[in-house]
PDB file of C-alpha atoms and ligand atoms in Angstrom:
ATOM      1  CA  MET N   1      64.964  35.768 -61.986  1.00  0.00           C
ATOM      2  CA  LYS N   2      63.184  37.738 -63.098  1.00  0.00           C
ATOM      3  CA  LYS N   3      61.400  41.467 -61.562  1.00  0.00           C
ATOM      4  CA  LEU N   4      57.691  42.012 -60.618  1.00  0.00           C
ATOM      5  CA  ILE N   5      55.223  44.633 -60.571  1.00  0.00           C
ATOM      6  CA  ALA N   6      52.892  43.833 -58.932  1.00  0.00           C
ATOM      7  CA  GLY N   7      49.461  46.945 -59.075  1.00  0.00           C
ATOM      8  CA  ASN N   8      47.310  46.970 -55.998  1.00  0.00           C
ATOM      9  CA  TRP N   9      43.602  48.567 -57.509  1.00  0.00           C
ATOM     10  CA  LYS N  10      42.798  49.151 -53.493  1.00  0.00           C
ATOM     11  CA  MET N  11      39.066  50.130 -52.823  1.00  0.00           C
ATOM     12  CA  ASN N  12      38.852  51.435 -56.520  1.00  0.00           C
ATOM     13  CA  GLY N  13      37.396  49.354 -59.429  1.00  0.00           C
ATOM     14  CA  SER N  14      34.222  48.572 -60.811  1.00  0.00           C
ATOM     15  CA  LEU N  15      32.754  45.406 -63.124  1.00  0.00           C
ATOM     16  CA  ALA N  16      33.138  47.693 -66.218  1.00  0.00           C
ATOM     17  CA  ALA N  17      36.571  49.681 -65.216  1.00  0.00           C
ATOM     18  CA  ASN N  18      38.619  46.448 -64.119  1.00  0.00           C
ATOM     19  CA  ALA N  19      36.908  45.264 -67.797  1.00  0.00           C
ATOM     20  CA  THR N  20      38.610  48.358 -69.555  1.00  0.00           C
ATOM     21  CA  LEU N  21      42.102  48.588 -67.984  1.00  0.00           C
ATOM     22  CA  LEU N  22      42.858  44.903 -68.093  1.00  0.00           C
ATOM     23  CA  GLU N  23      41.609  44.588 -72.300  1.00  0.00           C
ATOM     24  CA  ALA N  24      44.241  47.896 -72.277  1.00  0.00           C
ATOM     25  CA  LEU N  25      46.641  45.463 -70.905  1.00  0.00           C
ATOM     26  CA  LEU N  26      45.783  43.011 -71.964  1.00  0.00           C
ATOM     27  CA  GLU N  27      46.085  44.854 -74.990  1.00  0.00           C
ATOM     28  CA  GLY N  28      49.523  45.691 -74.487  1.00  0.00           C
ATOM     29  CA  LEU N  29      51.115  42.867 -73.729  1.00  0.00           C
ATOM     30  CA  ARG N  30      49.637  40.273 -76.797  1.00  0.00           C
ATOM     31  CA  GLY N  31      52.010  38.773 -79.414  1.00  0.00           C
ATOM     32  CA  SER N  32      54.710  39.753 -76.523  1.00  0.00           C
ATOM     33  CA  THR N  33      56.265  38.070 -74.022  1.00  0.00           C
ATOM     34  CA  PRO N  34      56.292  40.462 -70.673  1.00  0.00           C
ATOM     35  CA  GLY N  35      60.698  40.466 -69.299  1.00  0.00           C
ATOM     36  CA  ALA N  36      59.103  40.955 -66.092  1.00  0.00           C
ATOM     37  CA  ASP N  37      56.716  38.810 -64.476  1.00  0.00           C
ATOM     38  CA  VAL N  38      53.339  41.590 -63.675  1.00  0.00           C
ATOM     39  CA  ALA N  39      50.929  40.687 -61.186  1.00  0.00           C
ATOM     40  CA  LEU N  40      47.530  42.360 -60.173  1.00  0.00           C
ATOM     41  CA  CYS N  41      46.315  42.688 -56.402  1.00  0.00           C
ATOM     42  CA  VAL N  42      42.640  43.853 -56.328  1.00  0.00           C
ATOM     43  CA  PRO N  43      39.232  43.495 -54.473  1.00  0.00           C
ATOM     44  CA  ALA N  44      37.830  40.563 -53.971  1.00  0.00           C
ATOM     45  CA  PRO N  45      34.942  40.743 -54.723  1.00  0.00           C
ATOM     46  CA  TYR N  46      36.046  41.645 -58.197  1.00  0.00           C
ATOM     47  CA  LEU N  47      38.815  37.998 -58.131  1.00  0.00           C
ATOM     48  CA  ALA N  48      36.346  36.076 -60.145  1.00  0.00           C
ATOM     49  CA  GLN N  49      36.147  38.610 -62.278  1.00  0.00           C
ATOM     50  CA  VAL N  50      40.023  39.006 -62.813  1.00  0.00           C
ATOM     51  CA  GLN N  51      40.224  35.284 -62.568  1.00  0.00           C
ATOM     52  CA  SER N  52      38.012  34.954 -65.469  1.00  0.00           C
ATOM     53  CA  LEU N  53      40.017  37.655 -67.516  1.00  0.00           C
ATOM     54  CA  LEU N  54      42.965  36.592 -67.298  1.00  0.00           C
ATOM     55  CA  GLN N  55      43.430  33.728 -67.211  1.00  0.00           C
ATOM     56  CA  GLY N  56      45.817  32.619 -70.121  1.00  0.00           C
ATOM     57  CA  SER N  57      47.312  35.702 -70.124  1.00  0.00           C
ATOM     58  CA  PRO N  58      51.532  37.001 -69.006  1.00  0.00           C
ATOM     59  CA  ILE N  59      49.206  38.449 -66.079  1.00  0.00           C
ATOM     60  CA  ALA N  60      48.617  36.878 -62.951  1.00  0.00           C
ATOM     61  CA  TRP N  61      46.623  37.526 -59.707  1.00  0.00           C
ATOM     62  CA  GLY N  62      46.229  38.410 -56.096  1.00  0.00           C
ATOM     63  CA  ALA N  63      44.320  39.855 -53.394  1.00  0.00           C
ATOM     64  CA  GLN N  64      45.136  42.915 -50.972  1.00  0.00           C
ATOM     65  CA  ASP N  65      44.146  40.933 -47.735  1.00  0.00           C
ATOM     66  CA  VAL N  66      44.093  37.722 -46.004  1.00  0.00           C
ATOM     67  CA  SER N  67      42.943  35.953 -42.536  1.00  0.00           C
ATOM     68  CA  PRO N  68      44.610  35.384 -39.817  1.00  0.00           C
ATOM     69  CA  HIS N  69      42.879  32.090 -39.397  1.00  0.00           C
ATOM     70  CA  ALA N  70      41.661  29.079 -41.841  1.00  0.00           C
ATOM     71  CA  GLN N  71      38.177  29.210 -41.471  1.00  0.00           C
ATOM     72  CA  GLY N  72      34.843  29.945 -39.038  1.00  0.00           C
ATOM     73  CA  ALA N  73      33.154  33.127 -37.212  1.00  0.00           C
ATOM     74  CA  TYR N  74      35.389  36.205 -38.483  1.00  0.00           C
ATOM     75  CA  THR N  75      32.600  38.201 -40.478  1.00  0.00           C
ATOM     76  CA  GLY N  76      33.623  40.265 -42.962  1.00  0.00           C
ATOM     77  CA  GLU N  77      36.576  38.552 -43.628  1.00  0.00           C
ATOM     78  CA  VAL N  78      38.848  35.975 -46.558  1.00  0.00           C
ATOM     79  CA  SER N  79      40.422  33.158 -46.135  1.00  0.00           C
ATOM     80  CA  ALA N  80      43.810  31.766 -47.222  1.00  0.00           C
ATOM     81  CA  ALA N  81      41.178  28.865 -48.809  1.00  0.00           C
ATOM     82  CA  MET N  82      39.167  31.220 -50.311  1.00  0.00           C
ATOM     83  CA  LEU N  83      41.123  32.500 -52.036  1.00  0.00           C
ATOM     84  CA  GLN N  84      42.913  29.978 -53.500  1.00  0.00           C
ATOM     85  CA  ASP N  85      39.297  29.263 -55.255  1.00  0.00           C
ATOM     86  CA  PHE N  86      39.969  31.457 -57.028  1.00  0.00           C
ATOM     87  CA  ALA N  87      43.991  30.571 -58.191  1.00  0.00           C
ATOM     88  CA  CYS N  88      45.408  33.722 -55.993  1.00  0.00           C
ATOM     89  CA  ARG N  89      48.986  33.486 -56.935  1.00  0.00           C
ATOM     90  CA  TYR N  90      49.389  36.229 -54.551  1.00  0.00           C
ATOM     91  CA  SER N  91      47.595  38.112 -52.212  1.00  0.00           C
ATOM     92  CA  LEU N  92      49.690  41.244 -49.554  1.00  0.00           C
ATOM     93  CA  VAL N  93      50.188  41.270 -46.261  1.00  0.00           C
ATOM     94  CA  GLY N  94      50.110  43.929 -43.665  1.00  0.00           C
ATOM     95  CA  HIS N  95      49.980  47.008 -46.059  1.00  0.00           C
ATOM     96  CA  SER N  96      51.132  50.384 -44.043  1.00  0.00           C
ATOM     97  CA  GLU N  97      47.175  51.697 -44.930  1.00  0.00           C
ATOM     98  CA  ARG N  98      45.789  47.170 -42.685  1.00  0.00           C
ATOM     99  CA  ARG N  99      48.492  47.916 -40.256  1.00  0.00           C
ATOM    100  CA  GLN N 100      47.705  51.926 -40.270  1.00  0.00           C
ATOM    101  CA  GLN N 101      43.644  51.466 -40.289  1.00  0.00           C
ATOM    102  CA  HIS N 102      42.961  48.230 -38.632  1.00  0.00           C
ATOM    103  CA  GLY N 103      45.782  47.638 -35.838  1.00  0.00           C
ATOM    104  CA  GLU N 104      47.488  45.022 -38.199  1.00  0.00           C
ATOM    105  CA  THR N 105      50.603  43.811 -35.572  1.00  0.00           C
ATOM    106  CA  ASP N 106      53.229  42.684 -36.874  1.00  0.00           C
ATOM    107  CA  ALA N 107      52.310  38.822 -36.357  1.00  0.00           C
ATOM    108  CA  VAL N 108      48.895  39.541 -37.442  1.00  0.00           C
ATOM    109  CA  VAL N 109      50.940  40.362 -40.656  1.00  0.00           C
ATOM    110  CA  ALA N 110      53.220  37.190 -39.791  1.00  0.00           C
ATOM    111  CA  ALA N 111      50.176  34.749 -38.935  1.00  0.00           C
ATOM    112  CA  LYS N 112      49.089  36.096 -42.379  1.00  0.00           C
ATOM    113  CA  ALA N 113      52.183  35.834 -44.496  1.00  0.00           C
ATOM    114  CA  GLN N 114      51.643  32.226 -42.573  1.00  0.00           C
ATOM    115  CA  ARG N 115      48.498  31.265 -43.949  1.00  0.00           C
ATOM    116  CA  ALA N 116      48.921  32.619 -47.758  1.00  0.00           C
ATOM    117  CA  LEU N 117      52.247  30.311 -47.334  1.00  0.00           C
ATOM    118  CA  ALA N 118      49.892  27.638 -45.830  1.00  0.00           C
ATOM    119  CA  VAL N 119      47.716  26.991 -49.918  1.00  0.00           C
ATOM    120  CA  GLY N 120      50.724  28.033 -52.306  1.00  0.00           C
ATOM    121  CA  ILE N 121      50.072  31.534 -52.676  1.00  0.00           C
ATOM    122  CA  THR N 122      52.259  34.068 -52.136  1.00  0.00           C
ATOM    123  CA  PRO N 123      52.613  36.974 -49.305  1.00  0.00           C
ATOM    124  CA  ILE N 124      54.038  40.442 -50.219  1.00  0.00           C
ATOM    125  CA  VAL N 125      54.714  40.887 -47.341  1.00  0.00           C
ATOM    126  CA  CYS N 126      54.851  44.610 -46.773  1.00  0.00           C
ATOM    127  CA  VAL N 127      57.439  46.679 -44.760  1.00  0.00           C
ATOM    128  CA  GLY N 128      58.406  51.158 -43.859  1.00  0.00           C
ATOM    129  CA  GLU N 129      58.363  53.530 -41.941  1.00  0.00           C
ATOM    130  CA  THR N 130      56.736  56.332 -40.884  1.00  0.00           C
ATOM    131  CA  LEU N 131      57.581  59.594 -41.549  1.00  0.00           C
ATOM    132  CA  ALA N 132      57.949  60.148 -38.205  1.00  0.00           C
ATOM    133  CA  GLU N 133      60.453  57.083 -37.080  1.00  0.00           C
ATOM    134  CA  ARG N 134      62.572  57.837 -40.848  1.00  0.00           C
ATOM    135  CA  GLN N 135      62.558  61.755 -39.474  1.00  0.00           C
ATOM    136  CA  ALA N 136      63.563  59.267 -35.478  1.00  0.00           C
ATOM    137  CA  GLY N 137      66.705  57.411 -37.714  1.00  0.00           C
ATOM    138  CA  LEU N 138      64.685  54.647 -36.351  1.00  0.00           C
ATOM    139  CA  THR N 139      63.895  52.907 -41.097  1.00  0.00           C
ATOM    140  CA  GLU N 140      66.283  50.386 -39.711  1.00  0.00           C
ATOM    141  CA  ALA N 141      65.303  49.221 -36.600  1.00  0.00           C
ATOM    142  CA  VAL N 142      61.293  49.417 -38.347  1.00  0.00           C
ATOM    143  CA  VAL N 143      61.200  47.410 -40.988  1.00  0.00           C
ATOM    144  CA  LYS N 144      63.861  44.845 -39.218  1.00  0.00           C
ATOM    145  CA  ARG N 145      61.473  44.183 -37.265  1.00  0.00           C
ATOM    146  CA  GLN N 146      58.277  44.033 -39.025  1.00  0.00           C
ATOM    147  CA  LEU N 147      60.453  40.984 -41.161  1.00  0.00           C
ATOM    148  CA  ALA N 148      61.788  39.147 -37.868  1.00  0.00           C
ATOM    149  CA  ALA N 149      57.806  38.417 -37.139  1.00  0.00           C
ATOM    150  CA  VAL N 150      57.490  37.571 -40.392  1.00  0.00           C
ATOM    151  CA  ILE N 151      61.002  35.123 -40.614  1.00  0.00           C
ATOM    152  CA  HIS N 152      59.964  33.753 -36.874  1.00  0.00           C
ATOM    153  CA  THR N 153      56.853  32.659 -37.496  1.00  0.00           C
ATOM    154  CA  VAL N 154      57.418  31.219 -41.347  1.00  0.00           C
ATOM    155  CA  ALA N 155      60.280  29.930 -40.770  1.00  0.00           C
ATOM    156  CA  HIS N 156      61.982  27.204 -43.483  1.00  0.00           C
ATOM    157  CA  CYS N 157      59.393  29.335 -46.081  1.00  0.00           C
ATOM    158  CA  THR N 158      61.097  33.037 -45.663  1.00  0.00           C
ATOM    159  CA  SER N 159      62.552  32.799 -49.328  1.00  0.00           C
ATOM    160  CA  GLU N 160      58.705  31.721 -50.784  1.00  0.00           C
ATOM    161  CA  ILE N 161      57.696  35.513 -49.993  1.00  0.00           C
ATOM    162  CA  VAL N 162      57.809  38.272 -51.579  1.00  0.00           C
ATOM    163  CA  LEU N 163      59.276  41.372 -49.918  1.00  0.00           C
ATOM    164  CA  ALA N 164      57.623  45.016 -50.073  1.00  0.00           C
ATOM    165  CA  TYR N 165      59.800  48.536 -49.123  1.00  0.00           C
ATOM    166  CA  GLU N 166      57.046  50.434 -48.744  1.00  0.00           C
ATOM    167  CA  PRO N 167      57.944  53.850 -46.687  1.00  0.00           C
ATOM    168  CA  VAL N 168      54.659  55.128 -45.641  1.00  0.00           C
ATOM    169  CA  TRP N 169      56.353  58.989 -46.080  1.00  0.00           C
ATOM    170  CA  ALA N 170      55.612  57.312 -49.227  1.00  0.00           C
ATOM    171  CA  ILE N 171      52.517  55.631 -50.778  1.00  0.00           C
ATOM    172  CA  GLY N 172      49.948  58.106 -52.224  1.00  0.00           C
ATOM    173  CA  THR N 173      52.430  61.163 -51.451  1.00  0.00           C
ATOM    174  CA  GLY N 174      54.003  61.549 -55.044  1.00  0.00           C
ATOM    175  CA  GLN N 175      56.670  62.047 -52.609  1.00  0.00           C
ATOM    176  CA  THR N 176      58.881  59.124 -53.605  1.00  0.00           C
ATOM    177  CA  ALA N 177      62.156  57.073 -52.281  1.00  0.00           C
ATOM    178  CA  THR N 178      65.157  58.482 -53.363  1.00  0.00           C
ATOM    179  CA  PRO N 179      66.634  55.732 -55.986  1.00  0.00           C
ATOM    180  CA  GLN N 180      69.822  55.434 -52.723  1.00  0.00           C
ATOM    181  CA  GLN N 181      67.131  55.915 -50.082  1.00  0.00           C
ATOM    182  CA  ALA N 182      65.638  52.058 -51.669  1.00  0.00           C
ATOM    183  CA  GLN N 183      67.995  51.146 -52.508  1.00  0.00           C
ATOM    184  CA  GLN N 184      70.312  51.806 -48.462  1.00  0.00           C
ATOM    185  CA  VAL N 185      66.571  50.085 -46.509  1.00  0.00           C
ATOM    186  CA  HIS N 186      66.868  47.081 -49.505  1.00  0.00           C
ATOM    187  CA  ALA N 187      70.392  45.916 -48.613  1.00  0.00           C
ATOM    188  CA  VAL N 188      69.610  46.075 -45.071  1.00  0.00           C
ATOM    189  CA  LEU N 189      66.197  43.849 -45.712  1.00  0.00           C
ATOM    190  CA  ARG N 190      69.067  41.503 -48.385  1.00  0.00           C
ATOM    191  CA  ALA N 191      71.183  41.465 -45.484  1.00  0.00           C
ATOM    192  CA  GLN N 192      68.732  39.871 -42.584  1.00  0.00           C
ATOM    193  CA  LEU N 193      66.824  37.579 -44.924  1.00  0.00           C
ATOM    194  CA  ALA N 194      70.643  36.009 -45.653  1.00  0.00           C
ATOM    195  CA  ALA N 195      71.125  35.176 -42.496  1.00  0.00           C
ATOM    196  CA  ALA N 196      67.797  33.861 -42.135  1.00  0.00           C
ATOM    197  CA  THR N 197      67.861  32.264 -45.438  1.00  0.00           C
ATOM    198  CA  LYS N 198      70.476  29.876 -46.635  1.00  0.00           C
ATOM    199  CA  HIS N 199      68.523  30.878 -50.690  1.00  0.00           C
ATOM    200  CA  PRO N 200      68.293  34.808 -49.881  1.00  0.00           C
ATOM    201  CA  ALA N 201      68.448  35.934 -53.558  1.00  0.00           C
ATOM    202  CA  ARG N 202      65.051  33.510 -53.769  1.00  0.00           C
ATOM    203  CA  VAL N 203      62.403  36.298 -51.946  1.00  0.00           C
ATOM    204  CA  ARG N 204      61.675  39.607 -54.363  1.00  0.00           C
ATOM    205  CA  ILE N 205      62.586  43.115 -52.481  1.00  0.00           C
ATOM    206  CA  LEU N 206      59.099  45.442 -54.911  1.00  0.00           C
ATOM    207  CA  TYR N 207      60.429  48.929 -53.668  1.00  0.00           C
ATOM    208  CA  GLY N 208      56.753  50.809 -53.035  1.00  0.00           C
ATOM    209  CA  GLY N 209      55.463  54.818 -53.142  1.00  0.00           C
ATOM    210  CA  SER N 210      54.672  56.262 -56.014  1.00  0.00           C
ATOM    211  CA  MET N 211      56.351  54.848 -58.560  1.00  0.00           C
ATOM    212  CA  ASN N 212      55.604  56.008 -61.648  1.00  0.00           C
ATOM    213  CA  ALA N 213      56.419  56.022 -65.442  1.00  0.00           C
ATOM    214  CA  ASN N 214      59.249  59.091 -64.446  1.00  0.00           C
ATOM    215  CA  ASN N 215      61.080  57.459 -61.532  1.00  0.00           C
ATOM    216  CA  ALA N 216      60.365  53.743 -62.298  1.00  0.00           C
ATOM    217  CA  ALA N 217      64.140  52.825 -64.166  1.00  0.00           C
ATOM    218  CA  SER N 218      66.233  54.442 -62.129  1.00  0.00           C
ATOM    219  CA  LEU N 219      64.796  52.927 -58.859  1.00  0.00           C
ATOM    220  CA  LEU N 220      64.106  49.334 -60.664  1.00  0.00           C
ATOM    221  CA  ALA N 221      67.631  49.818 -61.086  1.00  0.00           C
ATOM    222  CA  GLN N 222      69.439  49.461 -58.115  1.00  0.00           C
ATOM    223  CA  ALA N 223      70.931  46.487 -57.742  1.00  0.00           C
ATOM    224  CA  ASP N 224      68.833  45.739 -54.875  1.00  0.00           C
ATOM    225  CA  VAL N 225      65.175  46.192 -56.659  1.00  0.00           C
ATOM    226  CA  ASP N 226      63.680  43.222 -57.109  1.00  0.00           C
ATOM    227  CA  GLY N 227      60.487  45.619 -58.662  1.00  0.00           C
ATOM    228  CA  GLY N 228      58.111  46.892 -58.176  1.00  0.00           C
ATOM    229  CA  LEU N 229      54.289  47.861 -55.645  1.00  0.00           C
ATOM    230  CA  LEU N 230      52.759  49.501 -57.573  1.00  0.00           C
ATOM    231  CA  GLY N 231      48.769  51.995 -56.251  1.00  0.00           C
ATOM    232  CA  GLY N 232      47.591  54.987 -57.972  1.00  0.00           C
ATOM    233  CA  ALA N 233      49.826  53.410 -61.141  1.00  0.00           C
ATOM    234  CA  SER N 234      48.460  49.797 -61.510  1.00  0.00           C
ATOM    235  CA  LEU N 235      44.715  51.896 -62.205  1.00  0.00           C
ATOM    236  CA  LYS N 236      46.737  53.432 -65.292  1.00  0.00           C
ATOM    237  CA  ALA N 237      47.041  51.038 -68.267  1.00  0.00           C
ATOM    238  CA  SER N 238      49.667  53.456 -70.463  1.00  0.00           C
ATOM    239  CA  ASP N 239      51.723  54.058 -66.719  1.00  0.00           C
ATOM    240  CA  LEU N 240      51.984  50.078 -65.699  1.00  0.00           C
ATOM    241  CA  LEU N 241      52.730  48.877 -69.513  1.00  0.00           C
ATOM    242  CA  GLN N 242      55.321  51.455 -69.444  1.00  0.00           C
ATOM    243  CA  ILE N 243      57.106  50.272 -66.105  1.00  0.00           C
ATOM    244  CA  VAL N 244      56.453  46.957 -66.739  1.00  0.00           C
ATOM    245  CA  ALA N 245      58.383  47.692 -70.386  1.00  0.00           C
ATOM    246  CA  LEU N 246      61.483  49.590 -67.669  1.00  0.00           C
ATOM    247  CA  ALA N 247      61.736  46.141 -65.855  1.00  0.00           C
ATOM    248  CA  GLY N 248      62.061  43.941 -68.645  1.00  0.00           C
TER     249      GLY N 248
HETATM  250  C1  LIG K 301      51.016  50.598 -52.417  1.00  0.00           C
HETATM  251  O1  LIG K 301      49.208  50.990 -51.903  1.00  0.00           O
HETATM  252  O2  LIG K 301      50.806  49.951 -52.154  1.00  0.00           O
HETATM  253  C2  LIG K 301      51.105  52.023 -53.463  1.00  0.00           C
HETATM  254  C3  LIG K 301      52.606  51.774 -53.365  1.00  0.00           C
HETATM  255  O3  LIG K 301      50.823  52.977 -53.784  1.00  0.00           O
HETATM  256  P1  LIG K 301      50.751  54.621 -54.540  1.00  0.00           P
HETATM  257  O4  LIG K 301      51.741  54.174 -55.763  1.00  0.00           O
HETATM  258  O5  LIG K 301      49.480  55.095 -54.532  1.00  0.00           O
HETATM  259  O6  LIG K 301      52.227  55.785 -53.678  1.00  0.00           O
END
């Protein structure tokens, strides 16, 4: 299976800046089929723009969050069906910024993954430990608990998710996990998937956390690292294009 390089723009962008970035990405990919799958998870207000500029291109698009509810009195939320209206292929769920800043529990994250799957959107389920949890030796227990909630809820659809291991201490800090640290956790997650689904190899496990053009090659070379989830690097066309080339 191809590796997946997914960008998370977070709360960045403008109509003008997005157009410039997307044009540079499309120009960089013109004339060749990338050896890796590429996706951008953008702020919801820009989904229409991204759909219009990327349709027919090798770059897929998606959202950064999805409501756990189908519809109704949930002011400010965006439903899976709404994301489907804009042809989203992916949605992040359970990014650590949502878990930490919005109090998202494992159960809420699992419900979000289920809503996405129900309309054919692939949830990119983010798991990862804080620095305090790592220092307390709790890394494996934390990521396994986070993934278990999703497996329990989506059950036979487990092989249809994308998983992203994102150590919280590595996100936006410039402090990347070593390839060995990443591989160790990815192997634990792969084993957990193997116990839950007949098709564990179908689940791409991305690494995220200060991945950049300089460190991507060694991370992507690990046996169970099936791609990357990029924050900062997804806002710079040259960095993103370099990482896509390394992943191919
Ligand atoms: C992220 O936001 O998912 C992320 C990995 O950010 P960064 O690459 O900037 O650490």
